[in-house]
Amino acid sequence: MIKYSAEVSAARSAGKPIVALESTIISHGLPRPKNLEVAREVEEIVRSAGAVPATIALIDGVIHVGLEEDQLIRIATDDSVVKASTRDLAIIEMTKQSAATTVAATAHIAKLAGVDVFATGGLGGVHRGHSYDESADLTALSQLEIIIVCAGVKSILDVAGTLERLETYSVPVLGYKTNKFPGFYLTDSGFEIEHRVDSPAEIAAIWKNRADLKTNDRAIVVTNPVANQMNPALHDEILNSGLAAAAANHIVGKAVTPFLLEHFHTASKGESLRVNIDIIKSNSQLAAEIAVALKK
Ligand code: PSU
Ligand code: MN
């Protein structure tokens, strides 16, 4: 059912630390041709930190954990690549389409492959003004034992609502070297986080304690704030114009998030893109360090 890249297959046999990487950010989150460049750089960051990268996607209906070069190019450049959440996986296998996986779908496949650590940019969550538009990322996190490293939830979302949902689902939220909940493009979303951690070793200790306590049937969210944030005034202005444009164009369902991210990248003339790239690189670095710490 799952095909492993040569590198991931060797890492599994050797018991090496592996980091799962999502592919929707490559296909639908970052503009071309930067997306392919970043996908490659992120994999290299994971390797330099002593872990093995496993970018996850479906190619012609087959689930791949770890992509070979031609497969990564396919995800980054082929217009027919769709965005797949967990509910889409079995259907895409049947139709033999190629698909990039969201946080929810990537986490699901990572668990099937026995991978415990996962890096993304920003989590999905509750959408502003639409309390029934809630990313399947949240329900996935409530069901999968995995550590996800992110820069908080995407700032296009209802951050307060998303934090409340994470509390309901008993998903712990940790601030990496901070007590401020990161705001994706912004270092601080304006919300506090109760629990701060200062090292991958502390996160590994929490992971082990949860197994003993049997509170490990769900994810741990590690939030890693971006160092050089977007200008907050510019951020808020673009967010407002983006939300208005999404409503005016009747953008719904899985198209909402890619639409808003694209609006940001265009309207900010590359400033949000610069931040998004910083985020994914720094999260991948931290995820690799955590994966290494879990093996100690
Ligand atoms: N983080 C980014 N860019 C992205 C995403 C995350 O920096 O494009 C993707 C992830 O795959 C996440 C998805 O799961 O956006 C959320 O989409 P939705 O709101 O439709 O669930
Ligand atoms: Mn949605």
Short mmCIF file of C-alpha atoms and ligand atoms in Angstrom, two decimals, residues 127 133-135 253-254, ligand 2:
data_model
loop_
_atom_site.label_atom_id
_atom_site.label_comp_id
_atom_site.label_asym_id
_atom_site.label_seq_id
_atom_site.Cartn_x
_atom_site.Cartn_y
_atom_site.Cartn_z
CA HIS A 127 -11.97 29.79 9.67
CA ASP A 133 -15.45 25.67 8.29
CA GLU A 134 -12.94 23.90 10.45
CA SER A 135 -9.87 22.22 8.98
CA GLY A 253 -14.02 24.21 0.75
CA LYS A 254 -10.43 23.19 0.23
MN MN B 2 -12.18 24.26 5.13
#
